[in-house]
PDB file of C-alpha atoms in Angstrom:
ATOM      1  CA  MET A1487     -27.975 -16.035  20.026  1.00 49.00           C
ATOM      2  CA  ARG A1488     -28.600 -13.486  17.281  1.00 75.00           C
ATOM      3  CA  SER A1489     -26.990 -13.973  13.878  1.00 86.00           C
ATOM      4  CA  LEU A1490     -24.509 -11.097  14.326  1.00 90.00           C
ATOM      5  CA  ASP A1491     -23.226 -12.449  17.643  1.00 90.00           C
ATOM      6  CA  ALA A1492     -22.812 -15.912  16.138  1.00 90.00           C
ATOM      7  CA  ARG A1493     -20.805 -14.527  13.227  1.00 91.00           C
ATOM      8  CA  ILE A1494     -18.573 -12.540  15.588  1.00 94.00           C
ATOM      9  CA  GLN A1495     -17.898 -15.579  17.740  1.00 95.00           C
ATOM     10  CA  ALA A1496     -17.018 -17.609  14.645  1.00 94.00           C
ATOM     11  CA  ALA A1497     -14.616 -14.887  13.471  1.00 95.00           C
ATOM     12  CA  LEU A1498     -12.975 -14.745  16.898  1.00 96.00           C
ATOM     13  CA  ALA A1499     -12.460 -18.513  16.804  1.00 95.00           C
ATOM     14  CA  ALA A1500     -11.028 -18.551  13.259  1.00 94.00           C
ATOM     15  CA  TYR A1501      -7.259 -18.749  12.947  1.00 90.00           C
ATOM     16  CA  ASP A1502      -7.113 -19.126   9.171  1.00 94.00           C
ATOM     17  CA  GLU A1503      -6.937 -15.578   7.784  1.00 93.00           C
ATOM     18  CA  ASP A1504      -8.925 -16.290   4.613  1.00 94.00           C
ATOM     19  CA  THR A1505     -11.715 -17.868   6.653  1.00 95.00           C
ATOM     20  CA  ARG A1506     -11.608 -15.020   9.127  1.00 95.00           C
ATOM     21  CA  TRP A1507     -12.016 -12.378   6.403  1.00 95.00           C
ATOM     22  CA  GLU A1508     -14.844 -14.359   4.824  1.00 93.00           C
ATOM     23  CA  LEU A1509     -16.605 -14.317   8.185  1.00 93.00           C
ATOM     24  CA  ILE A1510     -16.001 -10.572   8.470  1.00 94.00           C
ATOM     25  CA  GLY A1511     -17.675 -10.240   5.076  1.00 92.00           C
ATOM     26  CA  GLY A1512     -20.656 -12.085   6.535  1.00 90.00           C
ATOM     27  CA  ILE A1513     -20.705  -9.740   9.504  1.00 92.00           C
ATOM     28  CA  MET A1514     -20.910  -6.822   7.081  1.00 89.00           C
ATOM     29  CA  ASP A1515     -24.148  -8.267   5.704  1.00 84.00           C
ATOM     30  CA  GLU A1516     -25.860  -7.454   8.991  1.00 80.00           C
ATOM     31  CA  CYS A1517     -27.497  -4.122   9.844  1.00 75.00           C
ATOM     32  CA  PRO A1518     -24.784  -1.406   9.658  1.00 75.00           C
ATOM     33  CA  ASP A1519     -25.864   0.222  12.916  1.00 81.00           C
ATOM     34  CA  ASP A1520     -25.682  -3.086  14.774  1.00 91.00           C
ATOM     35  CA  VAL A1521     -22.282  -3.866  13.230  1.00 92.00           C
ATOM     36  CA  PHE A1522     -20.854  -0.499  14.281  1.00 94.00           C
ATOM     37  CA  GLU A1523     -22.023  -0.794  17.878  1.00 94.00           C
ATOM     38  CA  ALA A1524     -20.815  -4.390  18.144  1.00 94.00           C
ATOM     39  CA  SER A1525     -17.419  -3.499  16.648  1.00 96.00           C
ATOM     40  CA  LYS A1526     -17.025  -0.499  18.930  1.00 96.00           C
ATOM     41  CA  GLY A1527     -17.633  -2.827  21.859  1.00 96.00           C
ATOM     42  CA  LEU A1528     -15.030  -5.280  20.553  1.00 97.00           C
ATOM     43  CA  VAL A1529     -12.434  -2.500  20.265  1.00 97.00           C
ATOM     44  CA  ARG A1530     -12.881  -1.951  24.005  1.00 96.00           C
ATOM     45  CA  GLY A1531     -12.641  -5.687  24.734  1.00 96.00           C
ATOM     46  CA  LYS A1532     -10.299  -7.398  27.199  1.00 95.00           C
ATOM     47  CA  HIS A1533      -8.605  -9.661  24.669  1.00 97.00           C
ATOM     48  CA  GLU A1534      -6.326  -8.752  21.784  1.00 97.00           C
ATOM     49  CA  ARG A1535      -8.314 -10.899  19.337  1.00 97.00           C
ATOM     50  CA  GLU A1536     -11.479  -8.959  20.195  1.00 97.00           C
ATOM     51  CA  ARG A1537      -9.840  -5.576  19.710  1.00 98.00           C
ATOM     52  CA  THR A1538      -8.185  -6.700  16.490  1.00 98.00           C
ATOM     53  CA  LEU A1539     -11.443  -8.038  15.077  1.00 97.00           C
ATOM     54  CA  GLY A1540     -13.315  -4.900  16.088  1.00 97.00           C
ATOM     55  CA  ALA A1541     -10.795  -2.703  14.287  1.00 98.00           C
ATOM     56  CA  ASP A1542     -10.827  -4.920  11.184  1.00 97.00           C
ATOM     57  CA  ILE A1543     -14.617  -4.737  11.000  1.00 97.00           C
ATOM     58  CA  LEU A1544     -14.583  -0.960  11.457  1.00 97.00           C
ATOM     59  CA  GLY A1545     -12.052  -0.619   8.661  1.00 96.00           C
ATOM     60  CA  ARG A1546     -14.236  -2.715   6.366  1.00 95.00           C
ATOM     61  CA  LEU A1547     -17.323  -0.756   7.463  1.00 94.00           C
ATOM     62  CA  VAL A1548     -15.859   2.604   6.496  1.00 94.00           C
ATOM     63  CA  GLU A1549     -14.775   1.153   3.138  1.00 91.00           C
ATOM     64  CA  SER A1550     -18.388   0.318   2.354  1.00 90.00           C
ATOM     65  CA  ASP A1551     -19.866   3.427   4.018  1.00 91.00           C
ATOM     66  CA  PRO A1552     -17.484   6.427   3.925  1.00 91.00           C
ATOM     67  CA  GLU A1553     -20.008   8.509   5.852  1.00 92.00           C
ATOM     68  CA  ALA A1554     -19.256   6.326   8.877  1.00 93.00           C
ATOM     69  CA  GLY A1555     -15.677   7.635   8.864  1.00 95.00           C
ATOM     70  CA  LEU A1556     -16.017  10.157  11.677  1.00 95.00           C
ATOM     71  CA  ASP A1557     -17.730   7.685  14.008  1.00 96.00           C
ATOM     72  CA  VAL A1558     -15.127   5.027  13.221  1.00 97.00           C
ATOM     73  CA  GLU A1559     -12.291   7.475  13.865  1.00 97.00           C
ATOM     74  CA  LEU A1560     -13.792   8.568  17.182  1.00 97.00           C
ATOM     75  CA  ALA A1561     -13.986   4.905  18.197  1.00 97.00           C
ATOM     76  CA  LEU A1562     -10.434   4.058  17.123  1.00 98.00           C
ATOM     77  CA  LEU A1563      -8.223   6.982  18.120  1.00 97.00           C
ATOM     78  CA  PRO A1564      -8.718   6.649  21.904  1.00 97.00           C
ATOM     79  CA  ALA A1565      -8.292   2.888  21.620  1.00 97.00           C
ATOM     80  CA  LEU A1566      -5.077   3.242  19.615  1.00 98.00           C
ATOM     81  CA  GLN A1567      -3.643   5.663  22.162  1.00 96.00           C
ATOM     82  CA  LYS A1568      -3.669   3.026  24.902  1.00 95.00           C
ATOM     83  CA  GLU A1569      -3.243  -0.124  22.805  1.00 97.00           C
ATOM     84  CA  ARG A1570      -0.065  -2.172  23.302  1.00 97.00           C
ATOM     85  CA  ALA A1571      -0.805  -5.448  21.465  1.00 98.00           C
ATOM     86  CA  PRO A1572       0.800  -5.392  17.983  1.00 98.00           C
ATOM     87  CA  HIS A1573      -1.981  -7.145  16.048  1.00 97.00           C
ATOM     88  CA  ALA A1574      -4.590  -4.775  17.457  1.00 98.00           C
ATOM     89  CA  ILE A1575      -2.399  -1.733  16.769  1.00 98.00           C
ATOM     90  CA  ALA A1576      -1.863  -2.853  13.160  1.00 98.00           C
ATOM     91  CA  SER A1577      -5.586  -3.309  12.580  1.00 98.00           C
ATOM     92  CA  MET A1578      -6.463   0.038  14.147  1.00 98.00           C
ATOM     93  CA  VAL A1579      -3.881   1.876  12.039  1.00 98.00           C
ATOM     94  CA  ALA A1580      -5.059   0.131   8.859  1.00 98.00           C
ATOM     95  CA  ALA A1581      -8.667   1.032   9.651  1.00 98.00           C
ATOM     96  CA  LEU A1582      -7.684   4.673  10.158  1.00 98.00           C
ATOM     97  CA  GLY A1583      -5.984   4.502   6.783  1.00 97.00           C
ATOM     98  CA  HIS A1584      -9.367   3.617   5.284  1.00 96.00           C
ATOM     99  CA  VAL A1585     -10.988   6.536   7.140  1.00 96.00           C
ATOM    100  CA  GLY A1586      -8.615   8.895   5.358  1.00 94.00           C
ATOM    101  CA  ASP A1587      -8.357  11.752   7.860  1.00 95.00           C
ATOM    102  CA  PRO A1588      -4.864  13.331   7.773  1.00 95.00           C
ATOM    103  CA  SER A1589      -5.240  14.539  11.365  1.00 95.00           C
ATOM    104  CA  ALA A1590      -4.867  10.902  12.479  1.00 96.00           C
ATOM    105  CA  LEU A1591      -1.240  10.992  11.309  1.00 96.00           C
ATOM    106  CA  THR A1592      -0.165  12.566  14.591  1.00 95.00           C
ATOM    107  CA  GLN A1593      -0.912   9.227  16.302  1.00 96.00           C
ATOM    108  CA  ILE A1594       0.103   7.021  13.392  1.00 97.00           C
ATOM    109  CA  MET A1595       3.514   8.463  12.472  1.00 96.00           C
ATOM    110  CA  PRO A1596       5.342   7.584  15.737  1.00 96.00           C
ATOM    111  CA  LEU A1597       4.466   3.932  15.107  1.00 97.00           C
ATOM    112  CA  ALA A1598       6.706   3.869  12.006  1.00 96.00           C
ATOM    113  CA  ARG A1599       9.509   2.716  14.328  1.00 96.00           C
ATOM    114  CA  HIS A1600       7.441   0.013  16.020  1.00 98.00           C
ATOM    115  CA  PRO A1601       9.334  -3.301  16.440  1.00 98.00           C
ATOM    116  CA  ASP A1602       6.489  -5.323  14.884  1.00 98.00           C
ATOM    117  CA  ALA A1603       6.566  -5.585  11.085  1.00 98.00           C
ATOM    118  CA  GLY A1604       2.774  -5.822  10.877  1.00 98.00           C
ATOM    119  CA  VAL A1605       2.440  -2.465  12.603  1.00 98.00           C
ATOM    120  CA  ARG A1606       5.031  -0.865  10.318  1.00 98.00           C
ATOM    121  CA  LEU A1607       3.198  -2.274   7.285  1.00 98.00           C
ATOM    122  CA  SER A1608      -0.065  -0.727   8.458  1.00 98.00           C
ATOM    123  CA  VAL A1609       1.731   2.575   9.021  1.00 98.00           C
ATOM    124  CA  ALA A1610       3.169   2.493   5.497  1.00 97.00           C
ATOM    125  CA  PHE A1611      -0.302   1.787   4.106  1.00 96.00           C
ATOM    126  CA  ALA A1612      -2.003   4.473   6.185  1.00 96.00           C
ATOM    127  CA  VAL A1613       0.638   7.103   5.465  1.00 95.00           C
ATOM    128  CA  THR A1614       0.427   6.558   1.702  1.00 93.00           C
ATOM    129  CA  SER A1615      -3.377   6.480   1.860  1.00 92.00           C
ATOM    130  CA  ILE A1616      -4.163   9.613   3.844  1.00 94.00           C
ATOM    131  CA  SER A1617      -1.182  11.989   3.676  1.00 93.00           C
ATOM    132  CA  PRO A1618      -2.019  15.320   2.001  1.00 90.00           C
ATOM    133  CA  ARG A1619      -0.141  16.135  -1.191  1.00 87.00           C
ATOM    134  CA  PRO A1620       2.561  17.278  -1.388  1.00 85.00           C
ATOM    135  CA  LEU A1621       3.882  14.967   1.294  1.00 87.00           C
ATOM    136  CA  SER A1622       5.282  16.670   4.365  1.00 89.00           C
ATOM    137  CA  ASP A1623       8.978  16.375   5.234  1.00 91.00           C
ATOM    138  CA  GLU A1624       8.082  14.129   8.183  1.00 92.00           C
ATOM    139  CA  VAL A1625       6.105  11.742   5.986  1.00 93.00           C
ATOM    140  CA  LYS A1626       8.815  11.776   3.319  1.00 94.00           C
ATOM    141  CA  LEU A1627      11.538  10.886   5.821  1.00 94.00           C
ATOM    142  CA  SER A1628       9.399   8.114   7.314  1.00 95.00           C
ATOM    143  CA  LEU A1629       8.783   6.626   3.868  1.00 96.00           C
ATOM    144  CA  ILE A1630      12.489   6.768   3.048  1.00 97.00           C
ATOM    145  CA  ARG A1631      13.247   4.905   6.259  1.00 97.00           C
ATOM    146  CA  LEU A1632      10.456   2.368   5.731  1.00 98.00           C
ATOM    147  CA  SER A1633      11.577   1.780   2.132  1.00 98.00           C
ATOM    148  CA  GLY A1634      14.665   0.130   3.607  1.00 98.00           C
ATOM    149  CA  ASP A1635      12.706  -1.986   6.104  1.00 98.00           C
ATOM    150  CA  VAL A1636      13.616  -5.628   6.692  1.00 98.00           C
ATOM    151  CA  ASP A1637      10.047  -6.651   5.792  1.00 98.00           C
ATOM    152  CA  PRO A1638       9.469  -6.803   2.005  1.00 98.00           C
ATOM    153  CA  GLU A1639       5.822  -5.703   2.106  1.00 98.00           C
ATOM    154  CA  VAL A1640       6.735  -2.661   4.176  1.00 98.00           C
ATOM    155  CA  ARG A1641       9.397  -1.789   1.602  1.00 98.00           C
ATOM    156  CA  ASP A1642       6.831  -2.231  -1.181  1.00 98.00           C
ATOM    157  CA  TRP A1643       4.259   0.176   0.290  1.00 97.00           C
ATOM    158  CA  ALA A1644       6.858   2.749   1.260  1.00 97.00           C
ATOM    159  CA  THR A1645       8.511   2.624  -2.155  1.00 97.00           C
ATOM    160  CA  PHE A1646       5.115   3.091  -3.788  1.00 96.00           C
ATOM    161  CA  GLY A1647       4.700   6.225  -1.696  1.00 94.00           C
ATOM    162  CA  LEU A1648       8.096   7.578  -2.692  1.00 95.00           C
ATOM    163  CA  GLY A1649       7.849   6.630  -6.346  1.00 94.00           C
ATOM    164  CA  THR A1650       4.248   7.396  -7.211  1.00 91.00           C
ATOM    165  CA  LEU A1651       2.812   9.786  -4.610  1.00 88.00           C
ATOM    166  CA  LEU A1652       5.915  11.942  -4.358  1.00 86.00           C
ATOM    167  CA  THR A1653       7.201  13.944  -7.321  1.00 87.00           C
ATOM    168  CA  GLU A1654      10.299  15.220  -5.582  1.00 86.00           C
ATOM    169  CA  GLU A1655      13.719  14.543  -7.098  1.00 91.00           C
ATOM    170  CA  SER A1656      15.856  15.327  -4.072  1.00 92.00           C
ATOM    171  CA  PRO A1657      19.081  13.313  -3.661  1.00 94.00           C
ATOM    172  CA  GLU A1658      17.592  11.515  -0.641  1.00 95.00           C
ATOM    173  CA  VAL A1659      14.474  10.374  -2.503  1.00 95.00           C
ATOM    174  CA  MET A1660      16.402   9.355  -5.616  1.00 97.00           C
ATOM    175  CA  ALA A1661      18.920   7.404  -3.532  1.00 97.00           C
ATOM    176  CA  ALA A1662      16.091   5.578  -1.734  1.00 98.00           C
ATOM    177  CA  LEU A1663      14.438   4.631  -5.040  1.00 98.00           C
ATOM    178  CA  LEU A1664      17.730   3.537  -6.592  1.00 98.00           C
ATOM    179  CA  ALA A1665      18.459   1.361  -3.555  1.00 98.00           C
ATOM    180  CA  ARG A1666      15.216  -0.516  -4.221  1.00 98.00           C
ATOM    181  CA  ALA A1667      15.838  -0.891  -7.979  1.00 97.00           C
ATOM    182  CA  SER A1668      17.630  -4.168  -7.230  1.00 96.00           C
ATOM    183  CA  ASP A1669      15.395  -5.203  -4.336  1.00 97.00           C
ATOM    184  CA  PRO A1670      14.930  -8.993  -4.100  1.00 96.00           C
ATOM    185  CA  TYR A1671      11.181  -8.446  -3.583  1.00 97.00           C
ATOM    186  CA  HIS A1672       9.652  -8.093  -7.042  1.00 97.00           C
ATOM    187  CA  GLU A1673       6.844  -5.689  -6.107  1.00 97.00           C
ATOM    188  CA  ALA A1674       9.129  -3.255  -4.282  1.00 98.00           C
ATOM    189  CA  ARG A1675      11.600  -3.381  -7.167  1.00 98.00           C
ATOM    190  CA  ALA A1676       8.867  -2.621  -9.718  1.00 98.00           C
ATOM    191  CA  GLU A1677       7.644   0.360  -7.691  1.00 97.00           C
ATOM    192  CA  ALA A1678      11.176   1.737  -7.504  1.00 98.00           C
ATOM    193  CA  LEU A1679      11.726   1.343 -11.241  1.00 98.00           C
ATOM    194  CA  PHE A1680       8.474   3.136 -11.991  1.00 98.00           C
ATOM    195  CA  GLY A1681       9.414   5.984  -9.654  1.00 97.00           C
ATOM    196  CA  LEU A1682      12.823   6.362 -11.289  1.00 98.00           C
ATOM    197  CA  ALA A1683      11.396   6.109 -14.795  1.00 97.00           C
ATOM    198  CA  VAL A1684       8.784   8.807 -14.172  1.00 97.00           C
ATOM    199  CA  ARG A1685      11.658  11.078 -13.165  1.00 96.00           C
ATOM    200  CA  ARG A1686      13.593  10.066 -16.305  1.00 96.00           C
ATOM    201  CA  ASP A1687      16.561   8.922 -14.239  1.00 97.00           C
ATOM    202  CA  PRO A1688      18.909   7.137 -16.679  1.00 96.00           C
ATOM    203  CA  ARG A1689      20.155   4.876 -13.885  1.00 96.00           C
ATOM    204  CA  ALA A1690      16.855   2.980 -14.152  1.00 97.00           C
ATOM    205  CA  VAL A1691      17.563   1.779 -17.691  1.00 98.00           C
ATOM    206  CA  PRO A1692      19.934  -1.162 -16.939  1.00 98.00           C
ATOM    207  CA  HIS A1693      17.544  -2.375 -14.246  1.00 98.00           C
ATOM    208  CA  LEU A1694      14.586  -2.065 -16.612  1.00 98.00           C
ATOM    209  CA  ILE A1695      16.379  -4.025 -19.339  1.00 98.00           C
ATOM    210  CA  ARG A1696      16.878  -6.891 -16.880  1.00 97.00           C
ATOM    211  CA  ALA A1697      13.272  -6.661 -15.693  1.00 97.00           C
ATOM    212  CA  LEU A1698      11.849  -6.703 -19.224  1.00 98.00           C
ATOM    213  CA  GLY A1699      13.906  -9.790 -20.026  1.00 97.00           C
ATOM    214  CA  SER A1700      12.651 -11.694 -16.989  1.00 96.00           C
ATOM    215  CA  ALA A1701      10.038 -14.431 -17.170  1.00 95.00           C
ATOM    216  CA  HIS A1702       8.398 -12.689 -14.207  1.00 94.00           C
ATOM    217  CA  VAL A1703       8.040  -9.258 -15.829  1.00 97.00           C
ATOM    218  CA  GLN A1704       5.106  -7.257 -14.496  1.00 93.00           C
ATOM    219  CA  GLY A1705       2.850  -4.685 -16.105  1.00 96.00           C
ATOM    220  CA  LEU A1706       4.228  -1.954 -13.882  1.00 97.00           C
ATOM    221  CA  GLU A1707       7.720  -2.550 -15.259  1.00 98.00           C
ATOM    222  CA  VAL A1708       6.399  -2.250 -18.826  1.00 98.00           C
ATOM    223  CA  ASP A1709       4.670   0.983 -17.809  1.00 98.00           C
ATOM    224  CA  ALA A1710       7.972   2.126 -16.322  1.00 98.00           C
ATOM    225  CA  ALA A1711       9.635   1.534 -19.680  1.00 98.00           C
ATOM    226  CA  ALA A1712       6.984   3.711 -21.310  1.00 97.00           C
ATOM    227  CA  GLU A1713       7.623   6.470 -18.766  1.00 97.00           C
ATOM    228  CA  ALA A1714      11.385   6.225 -19.259  1.00 97.00           C
ATOM    229  CA  ALA A1715      10.922   6.664 -23.029  1.00 97.00           C
ATOM    230  CA  ASP A1716      14.523   5.582 -23.588  1.00 97.00           C
ATOM    231  CA  PRO A1717      15.481   3.995 -26.949  1.00 97.00           C
ATOM    232  CA  ARG A1718      17.941   1.694 -25.191  1.00 98.00           C
ATOM    233  CA  LEU A1719      14.900  -0.235 -23.947  1.00 98.00           C
ATOM    234  CA  LEU A1720      13.635  -1.050 -27.442  1.00 98.00           C
ATOM    235  CA  PRO A1721      15.478  -4.391 -27.965  1.00 98.00           C
ATOM    236  CA  ALA A1722      14.109  -5.727 -24.678  1.00 98.00           C
ATOM    237  CA  LEU A1723      10.597  -4.509 -25.555  1.00 98.00           C
ATOM    238  CA  TRP A1724      10.725  -6.013 -29.051  1.00 98.00           C
ATOM    239  CA  ALA A1725      11.815  -9.326 -27.543  1.00 97.00           C
ATOM    240  CA  LEU A1726       8.900  -9.143 -25.101  1.00 97.00           C
ATOM    241  CA  GLN A1727       6.315  -8.790 -27.885  1.00 96.00           C
ATOM    242  CA  GLY A1728       4.301 -11.908 -28.574  1.00 94.00           C
ATOM    243  CA  THR A1729       5.612 -13.844 -25.577  1.00 95.00           C
ATOM    244  CA  GLY A1730       2.362 -13.561 -23.620  1.00 95.00           C
ATOM    245  CA  LEU A1731       4.296 -12.441 -20.548  1.00 96.00           C
ATOM    246  CA  ALA A1732       2.886  -8.910 -20.642  1.00 96.00           C
ATOM    247  CA  ASP A1733      -0.167  -7.126 -21.985  1.00 96.00           C
ATOM    248  CA  GLU A1734       0.464  -6.435 -25.676  1.00 96.00           C
ATOM    249  CA  GLY A1735      -1.188  -3.010 -25.539  1.00 96.00           C
ATOM    250  CA  ARG A1736       1.139  -1.906 -22.778  1.00 97.00           C
ATOM    251  CA  VAL A1737       4.152  -3.262 -24.641  1.00 97.00           C
ATOM    252  CA  ARG A1738       3.158  -1.426 -27.841  1.00 97.00           C
ATOM    253  CA  ARG A1739       2.675   1.802 -25.895  1.00 97.00           C
ATOM    254  CA  ALA A1740       6.136   1.432 -24.362  1.00 97.00           C
ATOM    255  CA  ILE A1741       7.657   0.786 -27.790  1.00 97.00           C
ATOM    256  CA  ASP A1742       5.946   3.869 -29.190  1.00 96.00           C
ATOM    257  CA  ARG A1743       7.189   5.996 -26.303  1.00 96.00           C
ATOM    258  CA  CYS A1744      10.748   4.673 -26.482  1.00 97.00           C
ATOM    259  CA  SER A1745      10.904   5.105 -30.261  1.00 95.00           C
ATOM    260  CA  GLY A1746       9.569   8.659 -30.022  1.00 91.00           C
ATOM    261  CA  ARG A1747       6.447   7.907 -32.094  1.00 76.00           C
ATOM    262  CA  ASP A1748       4.152   9.347 -29.409  1.00 68.00           C
ATOM    263  CA  GLU A1749       6.038  12.655 -29.419  1.00 59.00           C
ATOM    264  CA  ARG A1750       6.088  12.836 -33.232  1.00 50.00           C
ATOM    265  CA  ALA A1751       2.325  12.245 -33.318  1.00 44.00           C
ATOM    266  CA  LEU A1752       1.826  15.203 -30.992  1.00 40.00           C
ATOM    267  CA  LEU A1753       3.867  17.459 -33.253  1.00 40.00           C
ATOM    268  CA  THR A1754       1.924  16.623 -36.446  1.00 40.00           C
TER     269      THR A1754
END
């Protein structure tokens, strides 16, 4: 048995995800042409694990070799059209997200309502990765819906799309971001606060004060404070200094922005 076949068989037999991805990394060390042909064959396989692995390898392949994107897309789109197994669908959609061709959205977007959370997560990733800017109304509405998903990671990706990739300040977008400002999932909450702060929405300030006072404060929330540039955030930022909970450079930048020092420096 050749080395590539042995690695593929080991990956198919692995049920621990970390081990499986390590084995996929080993597969990528083989000749790219051999890996592509083997993966394309897996995508057409009889078993869901084969098709899932094939799609995962193709997604990793196009990450390392963007020029393989067209071939990967031509292998995946027909497979996705007839695929019914959720794990395989999720991997195919994620791989297409790495390809980055907006034309694939016509097959990806309908899956935003799929009953499997893993599929919806892949859709949220793919949509935010490959949608042309500005985002279309269809993409915007899908992200708003996905930002309220029951799965926290889906909410996180969708909120990132609304808050960072979209500059719109429509009532629907602002309401979706505000709804996530108190999300129990930290990452989704941080993305929402950043999106609100960039838009200078004053309703973000009370949420940011609580976030800055938390022992679990994240860099994105400090960056959100800098974007908000609101003096009401200064006491929380001063208290954060020297605690080691956040990068001191980011904290100082936020303090400068909230105190107006950055703007004064630009005027002098």
